[in-house]
Coordinates of C-alpha atoms and ligand atoms in Angstrom, one line a residue:
M1 CA -71.8 -39.6 28.4
P2 CA -73.5 -39.1 25.1
L3 CA -72.1 -37.3 22.4
V4 CA -75.1 -35.0 22.1
D5 CA -78.0 -34.5 24.2
P6 CA -81.0 -35.3 22.0
V7 CA -83.6 -33.2 23.9
T8 CA -81.5 -30.1 22.7
M9 CA -81.3 -31.2 19.3
R10 CA -83.6 -29.1 17.1
R11 CA -84.2 -28.4 13.5
R12 CA -83.2 -25.1 12.4
R13 CA -83.4 -24.2 8.8
R14 CA -82.2 -20.8 7.7
R15 CA -80.0 -19.0 5.4
L16 CA -76.5 -18.9 6.5
N17 CA -76.2 -15.3 6.1
E18 CA -78.5 -14.9 9.1
V19 CA -76.0 -16.7 11.2
P20 CA -74.4 -14.2 13.7
K21 CA -71.0 -13.2 12.9
E22 CA -69.3 -14.6 15.9
Q23 CA -70.3 -18.1 14.7
S24 CA -68.0 -17.5 11.9
V25 CA -69.9 -17.9 8.8
E26 CA -69.6 -14.9 7.0
E27 CA -71.9 -14.1 4.0
D28 CA -69.8 -11.8 1.9
D29 CA -69.3 -11.8 -1.8
S30 CA -67.7 -15.0 -3.2
K31 CA -64.7 -13.2 -4.3
T32 CA -63.4 -12.2 -0.9
Q33 CA -64.6 -15.6 0.5
S34 CA -62.5 -17.6 -1.9
A35 CA -59.5 -15.1 -1.3
S36 CA -59.8 -15.6 2.6
V37 CA -60.1 -19.3 2.4
P38 CA -56.6 -20.4 0.8
G39 CA -54.8 -18.2 3.5
R40 CA -56.6 -20.3 6.1
R41 CA -55.7 -23.6 4.2
R42 CA -52.1 -22.8 4.0
G43 CA -52.0 -22.8 7.6
V44 CA -52.3 -26.6 7.6
S45 CA -48.8 -27.4 6.1
P46 CA -46.8 -25.6 8.8
I47 CA -48.3 -27.4 11.4
F48 CA -47.9 -30.5 9.6
L49 CA -44.2 -29.7 9.0
I50 CA -43.7 -29.1 12.7
L51 CA -45.3 -32.2 13.7
L52 CA -43.1 -34.3 11.3
A53 CA -39.9 -32.4 12.3
V54 CA -40.8 -33.1 15.9
V55 CA -41.3 -36.6 15.3
A56 CA -38.2 -37.1 13.2
I57 CA -35.8 -35.3 15.7
A58 CA -37.2 -36.8 18.7
G59 CA -37.3 -40.2 17.0
L60 CA -33.7 -40.0 16.1
F61 CA -32.4 -39.3 19.8
R62 CA -34.8 -40.3 22.4
P63 CA -37.3 -42.8 21.5
V64 CA -39.0 -42.9 25.0
S65 CA -39.6 -39.3 25.3
V66 CA -41.1 -39.1 22.0
R67 CA -44.5 -40.2 23.1
L68 CA -44.6 -37.6 25.9
Y69 CA -43.5 -34.7 23.9
N70 CA -45.4 -35.8 20.9
Y71 CA -48.2 -36.0 23.0
Y72 CA -47.9 -32.6 24.3
I73 CA -47.1 -31.2 20.8
R74 CA -50.0 -33.0 19.1
R75 CA -52.5 -31.7 21.6
T76 CA -51.2 -28.3 21.5
Y77 CA -51.4 -28.4 17.8
F78 CA -54.4 -30.3 17.2
P79 CA -56.0 -28.1 14.5
Q80 CA -59.3 -27.4 16.2
T81 CA -59.8 -23.9 14.9
L82 CA -59.2 -25.1 11.5
M83 CA -61.5 -28.2 12.2
R84 CA -64.3 -25.7 13.4
Y85 CA -63.8 -23.8 10.3
F86 CA -64.5 -26.8 8.2
I87 CA -67.3 -27.9 10.4
E88 CA -69.0 -24.6 10.2
T89 CA -68.5 -24.0 6.6
P90 CA -68.5 -27.2 4.8
V91 CA -68.6 -26.0 1.2
H92 CA -68.0 -22.1 1.4
D93 CA -64.7 -22.5 -0.1
I94 CA -65.8 -24.4 -3.2
S95 CA -65.5 -23.0 -6.7
M96 CA -66.9 -24.9 -9.5
T97 CA -66.6 -23.7 -13.0
V98 CA -68.6 -25.4 -15.8
P99 CA -67.2 -24.7 -19.5
V100 CA -69.6 -23.7 -22.0
Y101 CA -68.9 -22.9 -25.7
Y102 CA -71.0 -20.8 -27.8
E103 CA -71.1 -19.6 -31.5
C104 CA -72.8 -16.3 -32.5
A105 CA -72.3 -16.1 -36.2
D106 CA -74.4 -13.1 -36.9
F107 CA -72.9 -10.6 -34.6
Q108 CA -69.7 -10.2 -32.7
F109 CA -70.0 -9.4 -28.9
P110 CA -66.6 -8.6 -27.7
D111 CA -67.8 -8.5 -24.1
L112 CA -70.3 -11.1 -23.9
E113 CA -68.4 -13.6 -21.9
E114 CA -67.4 -11.0 -19.1
A115 CA -71.1 -9.8 -19.1
V116 CA -72.7 -13.3 -18.7
D117 CA -70.0 -14.0 -16.0
I118 CA -71.1 -11.0 -13.8
Q119 CA -74.9 -11.4 -14.5
F120 CA -74.9 -15.3 -13.8
R121 CA -72.8 -14.9 -10.7
G122 CA -74.8 -12.1 -9.5
R123 CA -77.9 -13.8 -9.9
L124 CA -76.8 -16.8 -8.1
R125 CA -75.8 -14.8 -5.2
R126 CA -78.6 -12.4 -4.9
K127 CA -81.5 -14.5 -6.1
E128 CA -80.6 -18.3 -5.5
Y129 CA -78.5 -17.8 -2.3
I130 CA -75.9 -20.2 -3.6
A131 CA -73.8 -21.5 -0.7
L132 CA -70.5 -21.7 -3.0
S133 CA -69.1 -20.0 -6.0
Y134 CA -70.5 -21.4 -9.2
G135 CA -69.7 -20.1 -12.5
V136 CA -69.6 -20.9 -16.2
R137 CA -66.6 -20.5 -18.3
L138 CA -68.3 -19.1 -21.6
Q139 CA -65.8 -19.4 -24.5
K140 CA -66.2 -18.7 -28.3
G141 CA -66.5 -21.8 -30.3
E142 CA -67.6 -23.1 -33.8
I143 CA -70.4 -25.6 -34.6
E144 CA -68.3 -27.5 -37.0
K145 CA -65.8 -28.1 -34.1
Y146 CA -68.5 -29.0 -32.0
N147 CA -70.1 -31.4 -34.4
A148 CA -66.5 -32.9 -35.0
G149 CA -66.3 -33.7 -31.1
E150 CA -63.5 -31.2 -30.5
Y151 CA -65.1 -29.8 -27.3
G152 CA -65.5 -33.4 -25.7
N153 CA -68.9 -35.0 -25.2
D154 CA -69.7 -33.4 -22.0
T155 CA -69.3 -29.5 -22.7
L156 CA -72.6 -27.7 -23.4
F157 CA -72.6 -25.8 -26.8
I158 CA -74.9 -22.8 -27.3
K159 CA -75.7 -21.7 -30.7
M160 CA -77.1 -18.3 -30.9
L161 CA -79.4 -17.2 -33.8
L162 CA -80.8 -14.0 -34.8
S163 CA -84.5 -14.4 -35.2
D164 CA -87.7 -12.3 -35.1
Q165 CA -88.5 -13.4 -31.7
N166 CA -86.5 -14.5 -28.5
A167 CA -86.6 -18.1 -27.7
I168 CA -84.8 -20.9 -26.1
Y169 CA -84.2 -24.7 -27.1
V170 CA -82.3 -27.1 -25.0
D171 CA -81.6 -30.5 -26.6
G172 CA -82.2 -33.5 -24.2
A173 CA -80.2 -35.8 -26.2
R174 CA -77.1 -33.9 -27.0
N175 CA -75.2 -31.3 -25.0
Y176 CA -76.7 -28.5 -27.2
A177 CA -78.9 -25.6 -26.8
E178 CA -80.1 -22.8 -29.2
L179 CA -80.9 -19.2 -28.3
Y180 CA -82.7 -17.1 -30.6
Y181 CA -82.4 -13.3 -30.2
T182 CA -83.9 -10.4 -32.0
L183 CA -82.3 -7.2 -33.2
Q184 CA -84.3 -5.2 -30.6
S185 CA -82.6 -7.4 -27.7
I186 CA -79.3 -6.3 -29.0
E187 CA -80.1 -2.7 -28.9
S188 CA -81.3 -3.1 -25.4
N189 CA -78.3 -5.1 -24.6
D190 CA -80.3 -8.1 -23.2
L191 CA -78.3 -10.9 -24.7
P192 CA -76.2 -11.6 -21.6
F193 CA -79.5 -11.7 -19.7
F194 CA -80.9 -14.2 -22.0
V195 CA -77.9 -16.3 -21.8
T196 CA -77.9 -16.0 -18.0
Q197 CA -81.6 -17.2 -18.1
L198 CA -80.8 -20.1 -20.3
L199 CA -78.2 -21.3 -17.9
A200 CA -79.7 -20.5 -14.8
D201 CA -83.4 -21.5 -15.5
Y202 CA -83.1 -24.3 -18.0
C203 CA -79.7 -25.8 -18.1
F204 CA -78.6 -25.8 -14.5
K205 CA -81.5 -24.9 -12.5
E206 CA -82.1 -28.2 -10.7
E207 CA -78.4 -28.6 -9.9
L208 CA -78.1 -25.2 -8.4
Q209 CA -81.0 -25.8 -6.1
H210 CA -78.8 -28.3 -4.3
Y211 CA -76.4 -25.6 -3.4
S212 CA -78.9 -23.0 -2.2
E213 CA -78.1 -22.0 1.5
D214 CA -81.6 -23.2 2.4
R215 CA -80.5 -26.9 1.9
F216 CA -77.7 -26.7 4.4
M217 CA -79.5 -27.3 7.8
K218 CA -77.9 -26.0 11.0
L219 CA -78.1 -28.5 13.9
L220 CA -77.5 -27.3 17.3
Y221 CA -76.2 -29.5 20.3
N222 CA -75.6 -29.2 23.9
N223 CA -77.6 -26.4 24.9
D224 CA -76.8 -24.4 21.5
T225 CA -73.0 -24.5 22.2
H226 CA -72.1 -26.6 19.2
F227 CA -73.5 -27.0 15.9
N228 CA -72.9 -28.5 12.4
L229 CA -74.5 -28.4 9.2
M230 CA -76.2 -31.2 7.2
H231 CA -77.4 -31.3 3.8
S232 CA -81.1 -31.7 3.2
D233 CA -80.5 -34.5 0.7
F234 CA -79.0 -36.5 3.2
I235 CA -82.0 -36.0 5.4
E236 CA -84.7 -36.5 2.9
N237 CA -83.2 -39.1 0.6
P238 CA -82.4 -42.5 2.0
R239 CA -80.5 -43.4 -1.1
T240 CA -78.1 -40.3 -0.5
R241 CA -77.8 -41.6 3.0
T242 CA -76.6 -45.0 1.7
L243 CA -74.2 -43.3 -0.7
M244 CA -72.6 -41.2 2.0
S245 CA -71.9 -44.1 4.4
D246 CA -72.0 -47.3 2.4
P247 CA -71.7 -47.1 -1.6
P248 CA -72.4 -48.4 -3.9
V249 CA -76.3 -48.7 -3.9
N250 CA -77.8 -51.7 -5.6
I251 CA -80.0 -51.0 -8.5
T252 CA -81.4 -53.6 -10.8
L253 CA -82.4 -52.6 -14.4
K254 CA -84.7 -54.9 -16.0
F255 CA -85.1 -54.6 -19.7
T256 CA -88.4 -56.5 -21.0
L257 CA -89.6 -56.9 -24.6
L258 CA -93.3 -57.8 -24.6
G259 CA -94.6 -60.2 -27.1
A260 CA -91.8 -62.8 -27.1
E261 CA -94.0 -64.9 -29.4
Q262 CA -93.7 -62.4 -32.3
F263 CA -90.5 -60.2 -31.5
S264 CA -87.0 -60.4 -30.7
W265 CA -84.4 -57.6 -30.1
D266 CA -80.6 -57.0 -29.9
I267 CA -80.9 -55.6 -26.4
Q268 CA -77.4 -56.2 -25.0
E269 CA -75.7 -55.0 -27.8
A270 CA -77.9 -51.8 -27.8
F271 CA -77.1 -51.6 -24.0
Q272 CA -73.4 -51.8 -24.6
D273 CA -73.4 -49.1 -27.1
E274 CA -75.6 -46.5 -25.6
L275 CA -76.0 -47.2 -21.8
Q276 CA -72.7 -48.9 -20.8
P277 CA -70.5 -45.8 -20.7
Y278 CA -72.7 -44.2 -18.1
A279 CA -73.2 -47.3 -16.0
R280 CA -69.3 -47.7 -16.0
R281 CA -68.7 -44.2 -15.0
L282 CA -71.4 -44.3 -12.2
S283 CA -70.1 -47.8 -10.9
G284 CA -68.5 -45.9 -7.7
L285 CA -71.8 -45.0 -6.8
F286 CA -74.2 -47.7 -8.1
N287 CA -73.9 -51.4 -8.3
F288 CA -76.0 -52.1 -11.4
T289 CA -77.5 -55.6 -12.0
Y290 CA -79.1 -56.1 -15.5
L291 CA -81.8 -58.4 -16.5
F292 CA -82.7 -58.8 -20.2
E293 CA -85.9 -60.5 -20.8
R294 CA -88.4 -61.4 -23.4
E295 CA -91.9 -62.1 -22.0
A296 CA -94.9 -63.7 -23.7
L297 CA -98.2 -61.7 -23.5
S298 CA -100.4 -63.0 -20.7
N299 CA -103.9 -63.6 -21.1
E300 CA -104.8 -63.0 -17.5
V301 CA -108.0 -60.9 -17.0
I302 CA -107.3 -58.0 -15.0
S303 CA -110.0 -55.8 -13.5
E304 CA -109.5 -52.0 -13.3
K305 CA -110.1 -52.0 -9.6
S306 CA -107.3 -54.3 -8.8
I307 CA -104.5 -52.1 -10.6
D308 CA -103.0 -49.2 -8.9
D309 CA -103.8 -45.6 -10.0
K310 CA -100.3 -44.9 -11.3
F311 CA -101.0 -47.2 -14.3
P312 CA -103.0 -45.4 -17.0
V313 CA -106.5 -46.8 -17.1
E314 CA -106.6 -45.8 -20.9
L315 CA -104.2 -48.7 -21.5
M316 CA -106.0 -51.4 -19.8
D317 CA -106.9 -53.1 -22.8
L318 CA -103.6 -53.3 -24.5
P319 CA -102.8 -57.0 -24.9
G320 CA -100.6 -57.9 -22.1
L321 CA -99.3 -54.6 -20.6
A322 CA -101.6 -54.3 -17.5
Q323 CA -100.8 -57.9 -16.6
Y324 CA -97.2 -57.1 -17.0
Y325 CA -97.5 -54.2 -14.6
M326 CA -99.6 -56.1 -12.1
N327 CA -97.2 -58.9 -11.8
S328 CA -94.4 -56.4 -11.3
L329 CA -95.8 -54.6 -8.4
N330 CA -94.0 -56.8 -5.8
D331 CA -90.5 -56.3 -7.2
D332 CA -87.8 -54.8 -5.3
P333 CA -88.1 -51.0 -4.9
N334 CA -84.6 -50.6 -6.2
L335 CA -85.6 -52.2 -9.5
V336 CA -86.2 -49.9 -12.7
H337 CA -88.9 -51.4 -15.3
L338 CA -87.9 -50.7 -18.8
V339 CA -90.5 -52.2 -20.9
F340 CA -90.4 -52.2 -24.8
Y341 CA -93.8 -52.6 -26.4
P342 CA -94.3 -53.0 -30.2
F343 CA -97.3 -51.0 -31.5
A344 CA -98.0 -54.0 -33.6
L345 CA -99.0 -56.1 -30.4
A346 CA -102.1 -53.8 -29.9
N347 CA -103.6 -54.5 -33.5
G348 CA -104.8 -50.9 -33.8
T349 CA -106.7 -50.6 -30.5
I350 CA -103.7 -48.2 -29.6
E351 CA -104.4 -45.7 -32.2
N352 CA -106.4 -43.0 -30.8
K353 CA -105.3 -43.4 -27.0
T354 CA -104.2 -40.6 -25.0
V355 CA -102.7 -40.5 -21.6
D356 CA -102.7 -37.0 -19.8
S357 CA -103.9 -35.5 -23.2
R358 CA -100.7 -36.9 -24.9
Q359 CA -101.3 -39.2 -27.9
I360 CA -99.7 -42.5 -27.3
Y361 CA -99.7 -43.6 -30.9
S362 CA -98.1 -41.6 -33.7
A363 CA -98.1 -42.6 -37.1
S364 CA -94.5 -41.4 -37.8
E365 CA -92.9 -41.7 -34.3
N366 CA -92.2 -44.0 -31.3
T367 CA -93.4 -42.9 -28.0
F368 CA -92.4 -43.3 -24.5
L369 CA -94.5 -43.3 -21.3
K370 CA -93.0 -42.8 -17.8
I371 CA -94.9 -44.3 -14.9
G372 CA -93.7 -42.6 -11.6
N373 CA -90.9 -44.5 -10.0
W374 CA -91.8 -47.7 -11.5
G375 CA -90.0 -47.1 -14.7
S376 CA -91.2 -46.6 -18.3
I377 CA -92.8 -48.1 -21.5
Y378 CA -91.5 -47.4 -25.0
F379 CA -93.9 -48.1 -27.8
S380 CA -92.3 -48.6 -31.0
H381 CA -93.1 -49.2 -34.6
S382 CA -91.7 -52.3 -36.2
P383 CA -88.7 -52.2 -38.6
K384 CA -89.6 -52.3 -42.2
E385 CA -86.9 -54.6 -43.3
N386 CA -87.5 -57.3 -40.6
P387 CA -90.7 -56.5 -38.8
A388 CA -90.1 -59.0 -36.0
H389 CA -86.6 -58.1 -35.2
F390 CA -85.2 -54.8 -33.5
T391 CA -81.5 -54.4 -34.3
A392 CA -79.3 -52.3 -32.0
E393 CA -79.4 -49.5 -34.3
K394 CA -83.1 -49.4 -34.3
L395 CA -83.2 -49.5 -30.5
K396 CA -80.9 -46.3 -30.2
D397 CA -83.7 -43.8 -29.4
C398 CA -85.1 -46.2 -27.0
M399 CA -82.0 -46.5 -25.2
W400 CA -81.9 -42.9 -24.7
S401 CA -85.4 -42.9 -23.3
F402 CA -84.5 -45.6 -20.9
S403 CA -81.4 -43.8 -19.8
E404 CA -83.7 -40.7 -19.0
T405 CA -85.9 -43.0 -16.9
I406 CA -83.0 -44.6 -15.0
M407 CA -81.7 -41.0 -14.2
D408 CA -85.1 -39.7 -13.3
F409 CA -85.3 -42.8 -11.0
L410 CA -82.0 -42.1 -9.4
D411 CA -82.8 -38.2 -8.8
F412 CA -80.3 -36.9 -11.3
P413 CA -80.8 -33.2 -11.9
N414 CA -82.6 -31.7 -14.8
D415 CA -84.4 -33.9 -17.0
N416 CA -84.2 -31.6 -20.2
M417 CA -80.5 -32.0 -20.4
A418 CA -78.4 -34.5 -22.1
P419 CA -77.6 -37.7 -20.1
I420 CA -73.8 -37.0 -19.8
L421 CA -74.5 -33.4 -18.3
R422 CA -77.0 -34.9 -16.0
V423 CA -74.3 -37.4 -14.7
E424 CA -71.9 -34.5 -14.2
M425 CA -74.6 -32.6 -12.5
F426 CA -75.3 -35.5 -10.3
E427 CA -71.7 -36.1 -9.5
R428 CA -71.2 -32.4 -8.4
V429 CA -74.2 -32.6 -6.1
M430 CA -72.7 -35.7 -4.6
V431 CA -69.3 -34.0 -4.1
I432 CA -71.2 -31.3 -2.1
N433 CA -72.9 -34.0 0.0
Y434 CA -69.7 -35.8 0.6
L435 CA -68.0 -32.7 1.7
T436 CA -71.0 -32.0 4.0
C437 CA -70.7 -35.4 5.4
Y438 CA -67.0 -35.1 5.9
S439 CA -67.5 -32.0 8.0
N440 CA -69.9 -34.1 10.1
L441 CA -67.3 -36.7 10.7
L442 CA -64.9 -33.8 11.7
F443 CA -67.5 -32.6 14.1
V444 CA -67.8 -36.2 15.8
I445 CA -64.0 -36.2 16.2
D446 CA -64.0 -32.5 17.5
M447 CA -66.6 -33.4 20.1
W448 CA -65.0 -36.5 21.2
V449 CA -61.7 -34.5 21.5
K450 CA -63.6 -31.9 23.7
E451 CA -65.3 -34.3 26.1
N452 CA -62.3 -36.7 26.1
I453 CA -59.8 -34.0 27.3
T454 CA -57.9 -36.1 29.8
S455 CA -57.3 -39.0 27.6
Y456 CA -54.5 -39.7 25.1
I457 CA -55.0 -38.4 21.6
D458 CA -53.6 -40.7 19.3
G459 CA -51.2 -38.8 16.9
S460 CA -52.4 -40.9 14.1
T461 CA -55.8 -39.4 14.5
I462 CA -54.4 -36.0 13.9
D463 CA -52.3 -37.3 11.0
T464 CA -55.5 -38.6 9.5
V465 CA -57.4 -35.4 9.9
I466 CA -54.6 -33.7 8.3
Y467 CA -54.2 -36.1 5.4
T468 CA -57.7 -35.9 4.7
L469 CA -57.8 -32.1 4.6
E470 CA -55.2 -32.5 1.9
L471 CA -57.4 -34.8 -0.1
R472 CA -60.2 -32.2 0.4
S473 CA -57.9 -29.6 -1.1
Q474 CA -57.4 -31.9 -4.1
V475 CA -61.1 -32.3 -4.3
L476 CA -61.6 -28.6 -4.6
T477 CA -59.1 -28.2 -7.3
L478 CA -60.5 -31.1 -9.4
L479 CA -64.0 -29.5 -8.9
N480 CA -62.7 -26.3 -10.1
E481 CA -61.0 -27.8 -13.2
G482 CA -64.5 -29.2 -14.0
N483 CA -63.5 -32.7 -13.4
S484 CA -66.4 -33.9 -11.4
Y485 CA -65.8 -37.6 -11.8
D486 CA -62.2 -37.6 -10.2
S487 CA -63.4 -35.2 -7.7
L488 CA -66.0 -37.6 -6.6
I489 CA -63.7 -40.5 -6.4
M490 CA -61.3 -38.4 -4.2
C491 CA -64.1 -37.4 -2.1
Q492 CA -65.3 -41.0 -1.5
K493 CA -61.7 -41.9 -0.6
M494 CA -61.5 -38.9 1.9
V495 CA -64.5 -39.9 3.6
S496 CA -64.0 -43.5 3.9
I497 CA -60.5 -42.8 5.4
L498 CA -61.9 -40.6 8.1
R499 CA -64.7 -43.0 8.7
Q500 CA -62.3 -45.9 9.0
K501 CA -60.4 -43.8 11.6
L502 CA -63.7 -43.1 13.6
F503 CA -64.1 -47.0 13.4
E504 CA -60.8 -47.5 15.1
L505 CA -61.7 -45.0 17.8
G506 CA -64.8 -46.8 18.5
L507 CA -66.8 -43.8 17.3
Q508 CA -68.4 -45.2 14.1
G509 CA -71.8 -45.6 15.9
R510 CA -71.9 -42.2 16.9
T511 CA -72.3 -40.8 13.5
S512 CA -75.1 -43.1 12.4
D513 CA -76.7 -42.6 15.9
L514 CA -76.6 -38.9 15.5
F515 CA -78.0 -39.0 12.1
A516 CA -80.6 -41.4 12.8
Q517 CA -81.7 -39.5 15.8
Y518 CA -81.9 -36.3 13.7
V519 CA -83.8 -37.7 10.9
L520 CA -86.3 -39.2 13.2
E521 CA -86.9 -35.9 14.7
A522 CA -87.0 -34.0 11.6
A523 CA -89.6 -36.6 10.3
A524 CA -91.6 -36.2 13.4
Q525 CA -91.6 -32.3 13.0
E526 CA -93.0 -32.5 9.4
V527 CA -96.0 -34.6 10.5
Ligands
LIG1 C1 -67.2 -39.3 -23.9 O1 -65.9 -39.3 -24.3 C2 -65.0 -40.1 -23.6 C3 -63.6 -40.0 -24.3 O2 -63.4 -38.6 -24.4 C4 -65.4 -41.5 -23.5 O3 -64.7 -42.2 -22.8 C5 -66.7 -41.7 -23.0 O4 -67.4 -43.0 -23.2 C6 -67.9 -40.7 -23.8 N1 -69.3 -40.7 -23.1 C7 -70.2 -40.9 -23.8 C8 -71.5 -40.8 -23.0 O5 -70.3 -41.0 -24.9
LIG2 C1 -78.4 -23.5 28.7 O1 -78.5 -22.2 28.6 C2 -79.2 -21.5 29.4 C3 -79.3 -20.0 28.8 O2 -78.0 -19.6 28.4 C4 -78.9 -21.5 30.7 O3 -79.7 -20.7 31.6 C5 -78.9 -23.0 31.2 O4 -78.3 -23.1 32.5 C6 -78.0 -23.8 30.2 N1 -78.2 -25.1 30.5 C7 -77.2 -26.0 30.6 C8 -77.6 -27.6 30.8 O5 -76.1 -25.6 30.5
LIG3 C1 -75.8 -54.8 -2.3 O1 -75.9 -56.2 -2.4 C2 -75.0 -56.9 -1.8 C3 -75.2 -58.5 -2.2 O2 -76.7 -58.7 -2.2 C4 -75.0 -56.8 -0.3 O3 -74.1 -57.5 0.4 C5 -74.8 -55.4 -0.1 O4 -75.0 -55.2 1.4 C6 -75.9 -54.5 -1.0 N1 -75.6 -53.2 -0.5 C7 -76.3 -52.3 -0.2 C8 -75.9 -50.9 0.0 O5 -77.5 -52.5 0.2
LIG4 C1 -73.3 -55.9 -6.6 O1 -74.5 -56.6 -6.8 C2 -74.3 -58.0 -6.9 C3 -75.7 -58.6 -7.4 O2 -76.7 -58.3 -6.7 C4 -73.7 -58.6 -5.8 O3 -73.4 -59.9 -5.8 C5 -72.7 -57.9 -5.2 O4 -72.1 -58.3 -4.0 C6 -72.9 -56.3 -5.3 N1 -71.5 -55.6 -5.0 C7 -71.5 -54.7 -4.1 C8 -70.0 -54.2 -3.9 O5 -72.5 -54.3 -3.4
LIG5 C1 -103.8 -59.2 -32.9 O1 -103.5 -59.9 -34.3 C2 -102.9 -61.3 -34.1 C3 -102.6 -61.8 -35.6 O2 -102.4 -60.6 -36.5 C4 -103.7 -62.1 -33.4 O3 -103.1 -63.4 -33.3 C5 -104.0 -61.5 -32.1 O4 -104.9 -62.5 -31.5 C6 -104.6 -60.1 -32.2 N1 -104.9 -59.6 -30.9 C7 -106.0 -59.0 -30.5 C8 -106.0 -58.4 -29.1 O5 -106.9 -58.7 -31.4
LIG6 C1 -109.4 -43.3 -34.5 O1 -110.0 -42.3 -34.9 C2 -110.2 -42.2 -36.5 C3 -110.6 -40.7 -36.6 O2 -111.3 -40.2 -35.7 C4 -111.2 -43.1 -36.8 O3 -111.2 -43.1 -38.2 C5 -110.5 -44.5 -36.6 O4 -111.4 -45.5 -36.8 C6 -110.2 -44.5 -35.0 N1 -109.5 -45.9 -34.7 C7 -109.8 -46.5 -33.7 C8 -108.9 -47.9 -33.5 O5 -110.7 -46.3 -33.0
LIG7 C1 -62.0 -41.4 25.8 O1 -60.9 -42.1 25.3 C2 -60.7 -43.3 25.7 C3 -59.4 -43.9 25.2 O2 -59.5 -43.8 23.7 C4 -62.0 -44.3 25.3 O3 -61.7 -45.5 26.0 C5 -63.1 -43.6 26.2 O4 -64.3 -44.2 26.0 C6 -63.3 -42.2 25.7 N1 -64.4 -41.5 26.5 C7 -65.5 -40.9 25.8 C8 -66.4 -40.2 26.7 O5 -65.6 -41.1 24.6

């Protein structure tokens, strides 16, 4: 008997707040929600304790009857209502808090923090329909302390400056933003609104989109008697699917210097200084392989027709570039091309070139061109002291540009934010995906228990469920403390333990069958 009847499986995409009440998803305000959840969660421990007590007592006296008694108790207390709760509301008890420091030297606003908190949360609830509780912990700080690194390298700092117009600036290289406000905006008390706008529209927008209730898709099975929820990342992004089931994902980063006859570079050193910290932090998700290469310019003749339309036709006559691009088109799709191209290779032919009305050459700066999912090209002036050699110091900006390319390639949210903040946003998004995935694994167990009503339910299955529920509560605590990295690691552990259990029960195929079937069907509907 199949776990689900594929014919009744349909795609339903709607806001959770349209779900009828009896299906137990309640869309009330986040405060009462988070208040109601700990109450339920606390229900886990007594059951667990009862189980333990029974096992211990029975174990001491009558080993033979343990199984029977145990069997009965465990079946009776199998936390199915609890499971249903986590299946139907995979992320509603989550509360994330992101710390943000600000300095406002010209004026004192005693209630700014509170006003921003209320506006920000209100906006996420009413306008963005966020399925979980997401807030910023705005705290007063000082720019000197920020510059001295006292707030950590991953905490956003906002400097607020009195100006003749309202404006916003976000630094893509550092965890830093500026907000310019006018006297008039103070009179009309618009500052909290501007800060909210800065956070919700510029800093965290793309991350928040992943938490919108629209992104949790409800799947109905068995004549609509059962349902679970799936995150749309999982359905739409094959890499997310791999991350959920079999991390890490293999990614190759290929750093190439063109013009090997004339130039050399300290790429490994630059990589270690600038990119290694991120690579190390992401190693639970991605297995990076690095290739460092210098390539001589090729004289091959390439016709415009033979190259694909992603390569800018304006750059066809730059020595060696189109040739390199052509030869790379058959590379593994999980390879990111990071190409370094000294301006000097072009002998001035590059001077007046524009791509998408952007000047490729600048007399004073290096430039950077992204090409879809292929990678990017960094165009650089030669160093003054030693024109043929690029030191690690000279490659710093290039490394930042490459980190942007890599993060874009991996679909990290929000390309106008600093790399470390993008990493954290991605980690939080993945935690949400893992939690949704976890609730799907619970769903498989729940279905199996229901249909297998007459057979023996192994006590270790229940213990595993309860243990992973405890891990889940640690995930939530870490997330609330702003520790996205440890939260993610804990999530991976939680999911892999439950997945291992499904494997032992011979149910591992069911999750993938279920997902594959759904993905196929979703794709068919989109055509
Ligand atoms: C941020 O600081 C931590 C230590 O506080 C360090 O381990 C980490 O490498 C730094 N990350 C970056 C990207 O500089
Ligand atoms: C499915 O539900 C409909 C309406 O509730 C009912 O008429 C039908 O018999 C059900 N089918 C099955 C296979 O249970
Ligand atoms: C990554 O590469 C290794 C070795 O080539 C392979 O065994 C593994 O299955 C790959 N992982 C994924 C997720 O493709
Ligand atoms: C990581 O990639 C390397 C090189 O492709 C491979 O040998 C190794 O098995 C991979 N590791 C994992 C855990 O996939
Ligand atoms: C550019 O100049 C170098 C020497 O300065 C020369 O060897 C090379 O052929 C020139 N390339 C082009 C495309 O004109
Ligand atoms: C670029 O444009 C400037 C001014 O329009 C002109 O003087 C120069 O010769 C041009 N350079 C090339 C390489 O075409
Ligand atoms: C019910 O459980 C037994 C024992 O674990 C297993 O062999 C059987 O395949 C299960 N039946 C279904 C329909 O999953």
